CSV table of C-alpha atoms and ligand atoms in Angstrom, one decimal:
chain,number,residue,atom,x,y,z
A,1,MET,CA,110.1,96.4,109.0
A,2,TYR,CA,111.7,94.1,106.6
A,3,ALA,CA,113.0,94.3,103.0
A,4,VAL,CA,112.0,92.4,100.0
A,5,ALA,CA,113.5,92.1,96.5
A,6,GLN,CA,112.3,94.3,93.7
A,7,VAL,CA,113.2,93.8,90.1
A,8,ASP,CA,113.9,96.9,87.9
A,9,ILE,CA,111.9,95.8,84.9
A,10,SER,CA,113.5,98.2,82.5
A,11,ILE,CA,116.9,96.6,83.1
A,12,CYS,CA,115.7,93.0,83.4
A,13,SER,CA,113.6,93.0,80.3
A,14,ALA,CA,116.5,94.1,78.2
A,15,THR,CA,118.1,90.8,78.9
A,16,SER,CA,116.8,87.2,78.7
A,17,CYS,CA,118.7,86.1,81.7
A,18,ARG,CA,116.3,84.4,84.2
A,19,LEU,CA,119.2,83.4,86.5
A,20,CYS,CA,117.6,84.7,89.7
A,21,THR,CA,114.6,82.5,89.1
A,22,GLN,CA,116.9,79.5,89.3
A,23,TYR,CA,118.8,80.4,92.5
A,24,CYS,CA,116.0,81.8,94.7
A,25,PRO,CA,115.7,79.2,97.5
A,26,GLU,CA,111.9,79.7,97.7
A,27,ALA,CA,109.5,78.1,95.3
A,28,ASN,CA,107.5,80.4,93.0
A,29,THR,CA,108.8,83.6,94.6
A,30,ILE,CA,110.7,85.0,91.7
A,31,LEU,CA,108.4,84.6,88.8
A,32,TYR,CA,109.1,85.2,85.1
A,33,ASP,CA,106.7,86.9,82.7
A,34,ASN,CA,107.3,85.7,79.2
A,35,LYS,CA,105.3,88.5,77.7
A,36,ARG,CA,107.1,91.4,79.4
A,37,LYS,CA,110.3,89.4,79.4
A,38,THR,CA,111.1,90.1,83.0
A,39,ALA,CA,111.5,88.5,86.4
A,40,TYR,CA,109.2,89.8,89.1
A,41,ILE,CA,108.7,89.1,92.8
A,42,ALA,CA,105.8,87.6,94.6
A,43,VAL,CA,106.1,90.1,97.5
A,44,ASP,CA,104.2,88.0,100.0
A,45,ARG,CA,106.6,85.1,99.5
A,46,CYS,CA,109.9,86.9,99.6
A,47,LYS,CA,111.8,86.2,102.9
A,48,GLY,CA,114.3,88.9,102.1
A,49,CYS,CA,117.4,86.7,102.0
A,50,GLU,CA,119.0,88.8,99.3
A,51,LEU,CA,120.6,85.8,97.5
A,52,CYS,CA,119.1,87.0,94.2
A,53,VAL,CA,120.8,90.4,94.5
A,54,GLY,CA,124.2,88.7,94.6
A,55,ILE,CA,123.3,86.5,91.6
A,56,CYS,CA,122.1,89.5,89.6
A,57,ASP,CA,124.9,91.8,90.5
A,58,ASN,CA,127.9,89.4,90.5
A,59,ILE,CA,127.0,86.5,88.2
A,60,ALA,CA,124.6,87.9,85.7
A,61,LYS,CA,126.1,91.4,86.1
A,62,HIS,CA,122.9,93.2,85.4
A,63,ARG,CA,122.3,94.9,88.8
A,64,ALA,CA,118.5,94.8,88.3
A,65,ILE,CA,117.5,93.7,91.8
A,66,LYS,CA,117.4,95.9,94.8
A,67,MET,CA,116.1,95.3,98.4
A,68,VAL,CA,113.4,97.7,99.4
A,69,PRO,CA,111.4,98.1,102.6
A,70,VAL,CA,108.2,96.2,102.1
A,71,THR,CA,106.1,99.3,102.8
A,72,ASP,CA,107.7,101.0,99.8
A,73,VAL,CA,106.5,98.4,97.4
A,74,HIS,CA,103.5,99.7,95.4
A,75,ASP,CA,101.5,97.5,93.1
A,76,GLY,CA,103.6,94.4,94.1
A,77,PHE,CA,102.3,91.0,93.0
A,78,GLU,CA,100.9,88.9,95.8
A,79,MET,CA,100.5,85.2,95.2
A,80,SER,CA,98.1,84.7,98.0
A,81,LYS,CA,95.7,87.2,96.5
A,82,TYR,CA,95.8,86.3,92.9
A,83,GLY,CA,97.1,82.7,92.7
A,84,PHE,CA,99.7,81.6,90.2
A,85,PRO,CA,99.5,84.1,87.3
A,86,ARG,CA,97.9,82.6,84.2
A,87,ASN,CA,99.2,84.7,81.3
A,88,GLY,CA,102.0,86.7,82.7
A,89,ARG,CA,101.0,89.5,85.0
B,1,MET,CA,100.3,61.7,93.2
B,2,SER,CA,99.4,61.5,89.6
B,3,LEU,CA,97.6,64.3,87.8
B,4,ALA,CA,94.6,62.1,87.4
B,5,THR,CA,94.5,61.7,91.2
B,6,LEU,CA,95.0,65.4,91.7
B,7,LYS,CA,92.0,66.4,89.5
B,8,VAL,CA,88.7,66.8,91.3
B,9,ALA,CA,85.3,66.6,89.8
B,10,PRO,CA,84.8,69.8,87.7
B,11,GLY,CA,82.0,71.0,89.9
B,12,PHE,CA,84.3,71.1,92.9
B,13,MET,CA,87.2,72.9,91.3
B,14,PRO,CA,86.0,76.4,92.1
B,15,TYR,CA,85.8,75.5,95.8
B,16,MET,CA,89.4,74.1,96.0
B,17,PRO,CA,92.1,76.4,97.4
B,18,LYS,CA,93.9,78.5,94.8
B,19,GLU,CA,97.1,76.7,95.3
B,20,TYR,CA,95.4,73.4,94.4
B,21,GLN,CA,93.8,74.8,91.3
B,22,ASP,CA,97.1,76.3,90.3
B,23,LEU,CA,98.8,72.9,90.6
B,24,VAL,CA,96.2,71.2,88.4
B,25,GLU,CA,96.2,73.9,85.8
B,26,LYS,CA,99.8,75.1,85.8
B,27,GLY,CA,101.7,72.3,87.5
B,28,PRO,CA,104.7,70.4,86.1
B,29,TYR,CA,102.9,67.1,85.6
B,30,GLY,CA,103.2,64.8,82.6
B,31,ARG,CA,106.3,66.4,81.2
B,32,GLN,CA,109.9,67.0,82.2
B,33,VAL,CA,110.2,70.6,83.2
B,34,LYS,CA,113.5,72.4,82.7
B,35,VAL,CA,115.4,74.7,85.0
B,36,SER,CA,115.1,77.5,82.6
B,37,GLU,CA,111.3,77.3,82.9
B,38,LEU,CA,111.4,78.1,86.6
B,39,GLY,CA,109.1,81.0,87.4
B,40,THR,CA,106.6,80.1,84.7
B,41,PHE,CA,104.9,77.1,86.1
B,42,LYS,CA,103.4,76.2,89.5
B,43,GLU,CA,106.1,74.3,91.5
B,44,ILE,CA,105.3,71.2,93.4
B,45,LEU,CA,106.9,72.8,96.5
B,46,GLU,CA,104.8,75.3,98.4
B,47,GLU,CA,105.5,78.0,100.9
B,48,HIS,CA,107.2,76.6,104.0
B,49,PRO,CA,108.8,77.8,107.2
B,50,MET,CA,112.5,77.1,106.6
B,51,CYS,CA,114.9,80.0,107.3
B,52,ALA,CA,115.4,82.8,104.7
B,53,GLY,CA,118.2,82.1,102.4
B,54,CYS,CA,118.8,78.5,103.5
B,55,ALA,CA,120.8,76.5,101.0
B,56,MET,CA,119.0,73.4,102.0
B,57,THR,CA,115.8,75.0,100.7
B,58,LEU,CA,117.4,75.8,97.4
B,59,PHE,CA,118.6,72.2,97.1
B,60,ILE,CA,115.2,70.8,97.9
B,61,ARG,CA,113.5,73.1,95.5
B,62,LEU,CA,115.8,72.0,92.7
B,63,SER,CA,115.5,68.3,93.6
B,64,MET,CA,111.8,68.5,93.1
B,65,ILE,CA,112.5,69.7,89.5
B,66,GLY,CA,114.9,66.8,89.1
B,67,PHE,CA,112.5,64.0,90.1
B,68,PRO,CA,111.8,62.3,86.8
B,69,ASN,CA,108.3,61.4,87.7
B,70,PRO,CA,107.1,63.5,90.7
B,71,GLU,CA,103.5,62.2,90.4
B,72,HIS,CA,104.8,58.7,91.2
B,73,THR,CA,107.4,59.7,93.8
B,74,ILE,CA,107.2,59.3,97.6
B,75,ILE,CA,109.5,61.1,99.9
B,76,LEU,CA,110.7,59.7,103.2
B,77,GLY,CA,112.0,62.2,105.7
B,78,THR,CA,112.3,62.6,109.4
B,79,ALA,CA,113.0,65.2,112.2
B,80,GLY,CA,115.4,67.9,111.0
B,81,CYS,CA,115.0,71.1,109.0
B,82,GLY,CA,114.4,69.6,105.6
B,83,ARG,CA,111.0,68.1,106.5
B,84,LEU,CA,109.7,71.7,107.2
B,85,ALA,CA,109.7,72.1,103.4
B,86,LEU,CA,109.4,68.5,102.3
B,87,THR,CA,106.0,68.3,104.0
B,88,GLN,CA,104.8,71.4,102.1
B,89,ALA,CA,104.9,69.8,98.6
B,90,SER,CA,102.5,67.9,96.4
B,91,ILE,CA,104.4,64.7,96.8
B,92,PRO,CA,103.4,62.2,99.5
B,93,PHE,CA,105.7,62.5,102.5
B,94,VAL,CA,106.2,59.8,105.0
B,95,TYR,CA,107.6,60.9,108.3
B,96,GLY,CA,110.0,58.2,109.5
B,97,ASN,CA,111.2,58.2,113.1
B,98,TYR,CA,114.5,60.0,113.5
B,99,CYS,CA,116.7,57.0,112.5
B,100,ASP,CA,114.5,54.6,110.7
B,101,THR,CA,114.0,56.4,107.3
B,102,ASN,CA,116.0,53.8,105.3
B,103,ALA,CA,114.2,50.8,107.0
B,104,VAL,CA,110.8,52.3,106.3
B,105,ALA,CA,111.8,53.2,102.7
B,106,SER,CA,112.9,49.6,102.2
B,107,GLY,CA,109.6,48.2,103.2
B,108,LEU,CA,107.7,50.9,101.3
B,109,LYS,CA,109.6,50.3,98.1
B,110,ARG,CA,109.1,46.5,98.3
B,111,GLY,CA,105.4,47.0,99.0
B,112,LEU,CA,104.9,49.4,96.1
B,113,GLU,CA,106.5,47.0,93.7
B,114,ILE,CA,104.0,44.3,94.7
B,115,ARG,CA,101.0,46.7,94.8
B,116,PHE,CA,101.8,48.5,91.5
B,117,PRO,CA,103.5,45.9,89.3
B,118,ASN,CA,102.9,48.1,86.1
B,119,GLN,CA,103.9,51.5,87.5
B,120,LYS,CA,107.4,52.3,88.7
B,121,LYS,CA,107.2,54.2,92.0
B,122,ASP,CA,110.3,56.2,93.1
B,123,VAL,CA,111.1,56.3,96.8
B,124,VAL,CA,113.5,59.0,97.9
B,125,VAL,CA,114.8,59.5,101.4
B,126,MET,CA,115.7,63.1,102.2
B,127,ALA,CA,117.1,63.7,105.6
B,128,GLY,CA,119.8,65.6,107.5
B,129,ASP,CA,123.4,64.5,108.1
B,130,GLY,CA,122.5,63.8,111.7
B,131,GLY,CA,119.5,61.7,110.7
B,132,LEU,CA,121.5,59.6,108.2
B,133,ALA,CA,125.1,59.5,109.3
B,134,ASP,CA,124.6,59.4,113.1
B,135,ILE,CA,121.4,58.0,114.5
B,136,GLY,CA,120.1,56.4,111.3
B,137,PHE,CA,123.5,55.1,110.3
B,138,ALA,CA,122.8,51.4,110.8
B,139,HIS,CA,119.6,51.5,108.8
B,140,VAL,CA,121.3,53.4,106.0
B,141,MET,CA,124.2,51.0,105.8
B,142,HIS,CA,122.0,47.9,105.9
B,143,SER,CA,119.6,49.3,103.2
B,144,TRP,CA,122.7,49.6,101.0
B,145,PHE,CA,124.0,46.2,101.9
B,146,ARG,CA,120.6,44.7,101.0
B,147,LYS,CA,120.7,46.7,97.7
B,148,GLU,CA,117.4,48.3,98.3
B,149,LYS,CA,116.3,50.1,95.2
B,150,PHE,CA,115.7,53.7,96.4
B,151,THR,CA,117.6,56.9,96.6
B,152,THR,CA,119.1,58.4,99.8
B,153,ILE,CA,119.8,62.1,99.7
B,154,MET,CA,121.7,63.5,102.6
B,155,LEU,CA,121.1,67.2,103.3
B,156,ASP,CA,124.5,67.8,104.7
B,157,ASN,CA,124.6,71.1,106.6
B,158,GLU,CA,127.3,69.6,108.8
B,159,VAL,CA,125.4,70.3,112.0
B,160,TYR,CA,122.2,69.5,113.8
B,161,GLY,CA,120.5,72.6,112.6
B,162,ASN,CA,117.0,72.0,113.8
B,163,THR,CA,118.0,71.5,117.4
B,164,GLY,CA,120.3,74.4,117.6
B,165,GLY,CA,123.9,73.4,116.8
B,166,GLN,CA,125.2,70.1,118.0
B,167,GLU,CA,128.0,68.5,116.1
B,168,SER,CA,127.2,65.6,113.8
B,169,GLY,CA,129.5,62.9,112.3
B,170,MET,CA,129.5,65.0,109.2
B,171,THR,CA,130.8,68.2,111.0
B,172,GLN,CA,134.4,69.0,110.2
B,173,LYS,CA,137.1,68.3,112.7
B,174,GLY,CA,137.8,71.2,115.0
B,175,MET,CA,134.6,73.0,114.3
B,176,VAL,CA,133.2,74.9,117.3
B,177,MET,CA,129.4,74.7,117.5
B,178,LYS,CA,127.1,76.1,120.1
B,179,MET,CA,126.8,72.7,121.7
B,180,ALA,CA,130.3,71.6,120.9
B,181,PRO,CA,132.2,74.3,122.7
B,182,LEU,CA,135.6,72.6,122.6
B,183,GLY,CA,135.4,71.9,118.9
B,184,LYS,CA,134.7,68.6,117.3
B,185,ARG,CA,137.4,66.0,118.0
B,186,PHE,CA,136.9,63.6,115.1
B,187,GLU,CA,137.1,63.8,111.3
B,188,LYS,CA,134.1,64.2,109.1
B,189,MET,CA,132.8,60.8,108.2
B,190,ASP,CA,133.6,59.4,104.8
B,191,MET,CA,130.0,58.5,103.8
B,192,LEU,CA,131.0,58.3,100.1
B,193,GLY,CA,133.6,55.7,100.9
B,194,LEU,CA,131.2,53.8,103.0
B,195,ALA,CA,128.6,53.9,100.3
B,196,LYS,CA,131.1,52.6,97.8
B,197,THR,CA,132.1,49.8,100.1
B,198,ALA,CA,128.5,48.8,100.6
B,199,GLY,CA,128.1,48.6,96.8
B,200,VAL,CA,125.8,51.6,96.2
B,201,ALA,CA,125.3,51.8,92.4
B,202,TYR,CA,125.4,55.6,92.0
B,203,ILE,CA,127.0,58.0,94.5
B,204,ALA,CA,127.4,61.7,94.1
B,205,ARG,CA,128.7,64.6,96.1
B,206,ILE,CA,127.4,68.0,95.2
B,207,ALA,CA,126.9,71.6,96.3
B,208,PRO,CA,124.0,73.7,95.0
B,209,THR,CA,126.1,76.1,93.0
B,210,ASN,CA,124.8,74.9,89.6
B,211,PRO,CA,121.0,74.4,89.4
B,212,ASN,CA,121.2,72.3,86.2
B,213,ARG,CA,123.7,70.0,87.8
B,214,VAL,CA,121.6,69.5,90.9
B,215,VAL,CA,118.6,68.6,88.7
B,216,SER,CA,120.5,66.2,86.5
B,217,THR,CA,122.3,64.5,89.5
B,218,VAL,CA,119.0,63.9,91.3
B,219,ARG,CA,117.5,62.6,88.1
B,220,LYS,CA,120.4,60.2,87.6
B,221,ALA,CA,120.2,59.0,91.2
B,222,VAL,CA,116.5,58.3,91.0
B,223,MET,CA,116.7,56.6,87.6
B,224,VAL,CA,119.6,54.3,88.8
B,225,ALA,CA,117.6,53.4,91.9
B,226,ARG,CA,114.6,52.6,89.7
B,227,GLU,CA,116.5,50.1,87.5
B,228,ILE,CA,119.9,49.2,89.0
B,229,GLY,CA,120.3,49.5,92.8
B,230,PRO,CA,120.7,52.0,95.7
B,231,SER,CA,121.8,55.5,95.0
B,232,PHE,CA,123.2,58.1,97.4
B,233,ILE,CA,123.7,61.9,97.1
B,234,GLN,CA,125.6,63.8,99.7
B,235,ALA,CA,124.6,67.5,99.2
B,236,TYR,CA,126.3,70.4,100.9
B,237,THR,CA,123.4,72.5,102.1
B,238,SER,CA,124.9,75.0,104.6
B,239,CYS,CA,123.0,76.1,107.7
B,240,ASN,CA,123.4,79.9,107.6
B,241,ILE,CA,122.1,80.2,111.2
B,242,GLU,CA,124.6,77.8,112.9
B,243,TYR,CA,127.5,78.7,110.7
B,244,ALA,CA,126.7,82.5,110.8
B,245,ILE,CA,126.7,83.0,107.1
B,246,PRO,CA,125.0,86.2,106.1
B,247,THR,CA,122.3,85.2,103.7
B,248,PRO,CA,123.5,87.3,100.8
B,249,LYS,CA,126.8,85.2,101.1
B,250,VAL,CA,125.2,81.8,101.2
B,251,LEU,CA,126.1,81.0,97.5
B,252,ASP,CA,129.6,82.5,97.9
B,253,ASP,CA,130.1,80.1,100.8
B,254,ALA,CA,128.8,77.2,98.7
B,255,ARG,CA,131.2,78.0,95.9
B,256,GLN,CA,134.1,78.4,98.2
B,257,VAL,CA,133.4,75.1,100.0
B,258,GLU,CA,132.9,73.4,96.7
B,259,LYS,CA,136.3,74.7,95.5
B,260,ASP,CA,138.1,73.8,98.7
B,261,ARG,CA,136.7,70.4,99.6
B,262,TYR,CA,133.2,69.6,98.3
B,263,GLY,CA,133.7,69.4,94.5
B,264,PHE,CA,131.2,67.6,92.3
B,265,LEU,CA,132.1,63.9,92.4
B,266,GLU,CA,130.3,60.9,90.9
B,267,ILE,CA,131.1,57.3,91.7
B,268,MET,CA,129.1,54.6,89.9
B,269,THR,CA,129.2,50.9,89.1
B,270,ASP,CA,129.8,49.8,85.5
B,271,GLU,CA,126.2,48.7,85.4
B,272,ALA,CA,124.9,52.1,86.5
B,273,LYS,CA,127.2,53.8,84.1
B,274,ALA,CA,126.0,51.7,81.1
B,275,TYR,CA,122.4,52.3,82.1
B,276,LEU,CA,122.8,56.1,82.3
B,277,GLU,CA,124.7,56.1,79.0
B,278,GLN,CA,121.8,54.2,77.5
B,279,ILE,CA,119.1,56.7,78.7
B,280,GLU,CA,121.2,59.8,78.3
B,281,PRO,CA,123.6,58.9,75.5
B,282,LYS,CA,125.2,62.3,74.7
B,283,LYS,CA,125.5,63.6,78.3
B,284,GLY,CA,129.1,63.7,79.5
B,285,ALA,CA,129.0,65.1,83.1
B,286,LYS,CA,132.2,66.9,83.9
B,287,ALA,CA,132.7,65.1,87.1
B,288,LYS,CA,135.7,63.2,88.3
B,289,GLU,CA,134.4,59.8,87.7
B,290,VAL,CA,135.5,56.7,89.4
B,291,ALA,CA,134.1,53.6,87.8
B,292,GLU,CA,134.5,50.5,89.9
C,1,LIG,C1,115.1,59.5,118.2
C,1,LIG,C2,115.2,61.0,118.2
C,1,LIG,N1,116.2,61.6,118.8
C,1,LIG,C3,116.4,62.9,118.8
C,1,LIG,C4,115.4,63.7,118.2
C,1,LIG,C5,115.6,65.2,118.3
C,1,LIG,N2,116.0,65.8,117.0
C,1,LIG,C6,115.1,66.4,116.2
C,1,LIG,S1,115.8,67.1,114.9
C,1,LIG,C7,117.3,66.7,115.4
C,1,LIG,C8,118.6,67.1,114.7
C,1,LIG,C9,118.5,67.2,113.2
C,1,LIG,O1,119.7,67.3,112.7
C,1,LIG,P1,120.0,66.8,111.2
C,1,LIG,O2,119.5,65.4,111.0
C,1,LIG,O3,121.5,67.0,110.9
C,1,LIG,O4,119.1,67.7,110.3
C,1,LIG,P2,119.2,69.3,110.2
C,1,LIG,O5,118.1,69.9,111.1
C,1,LIG,O6,120.5,69.8,110.5
C,1,LIG,O7,118.8,69.5,108.8
C,1,LIG,C10,117.3,66.0,116.6
C,1,LIG,C11,118.4,65.5,117.3
C,1,LIG,C12,114.3,63.1,117.6
C,1,LIG,N3,113.4,63.8,117.0
C,1,LIG,N4,114.2,61.8,117.6
C,2,LIG,S1,118.4,76.3,111.0
C,2,LIG,FE1,119.9,76.2,109.4
C,2,LIG,S2,119.5,74.4,108.1
C,2,LIG,FE2,117.7,74.8,109.4
C,2,LIG,S3,116.3,76.0,108.0
C,2,LIG,FE3,117.6,77.5,109.3
C,2,LIG,S4,119.4,77.9,108.0
C,2,LIG,FE4,118.4,76.0,107.1
């Protein structure tokens, strides 16, 4: 079992922060939806490093990202299934 | 690879892999993407097998945003961790032998200038500290002495990461590594000083603590190499495996190391400085600057 990042959309969308998208070491893994104004995770790309949690908690001070067991993710976005999202999610 | 080269005949598009279609339709080509746009366009870098939370991965990802013209860029790499990601990008990658990256880059750049007289092609070497400061050292130095016009980026994780923890010339004195059990006996090499002595036009030392700064530094280095002369970036890109840094702490480590000994530093020739001021007139980078 491994953990992946999950963004609490209600917290994130109240900000226009985007900081985690800039510090994630992986390409196109934390995506940003301009319509819903929130970051969200491509679950199949997240390696679970937790760097984004530190950025969101300590630098952005929003505490919007938590690590969750991958089996607890419901309706997560998977890049390999859908490809790069065209108009937000 | 230019967007025109990337595009396939319309009839073929539905049969191309999703990743490929995404690049053509949502890729960063033909415009200068900004760091704040990350997450909203298809990046040139794909999935790759580098370790979770590796700072080198972050640096490589940001560098690819920094390339001023990714569709006309060629990367030269070699054995070492970085190539695991560099090979998974929509930028042609030439795999040099472990040591000869800067010799191959010299020939490649000269060849490209002859083959494409009307299109500037940017050549960028990206390799580890072992690849550049140890075994490739002579080739690196001579490419600088010859004033070859390409960029050398050292992914300085201060260890041979890919082969499991041997000391490199860039490892700090006293550091105990898996395969340096007594601790390293010599000082970290002063590659910045050597670059300055060799007359490199733009030299920078950076840690990946500020994405915008990584992007602008890479952009400056590539632009100077295009017009003025060789450029060199020495980037702290910690190996969380060999230095046992828990991945959530990778950026804390980078910030601490930056504060203690790896602060942002730019050294450039008067010519490079004048050129950069001309292309980016209002930008005043807050680096300690040493004009020659
Ligand atoms: C001529 C030659 N010698 C040795 C090797 C074995 N080798 C592969 S990767 C590597 C170390 C890479 O260290 P570094 O360049 O610092 O990059 P890192 O993996 O730390 O990013 C070595 C010694 C090789 N591939 N070729
Ligand atoms: S071994 Fe070290 S440098 Fe190589 S990918 Fe893993 S963390 Fe990065």
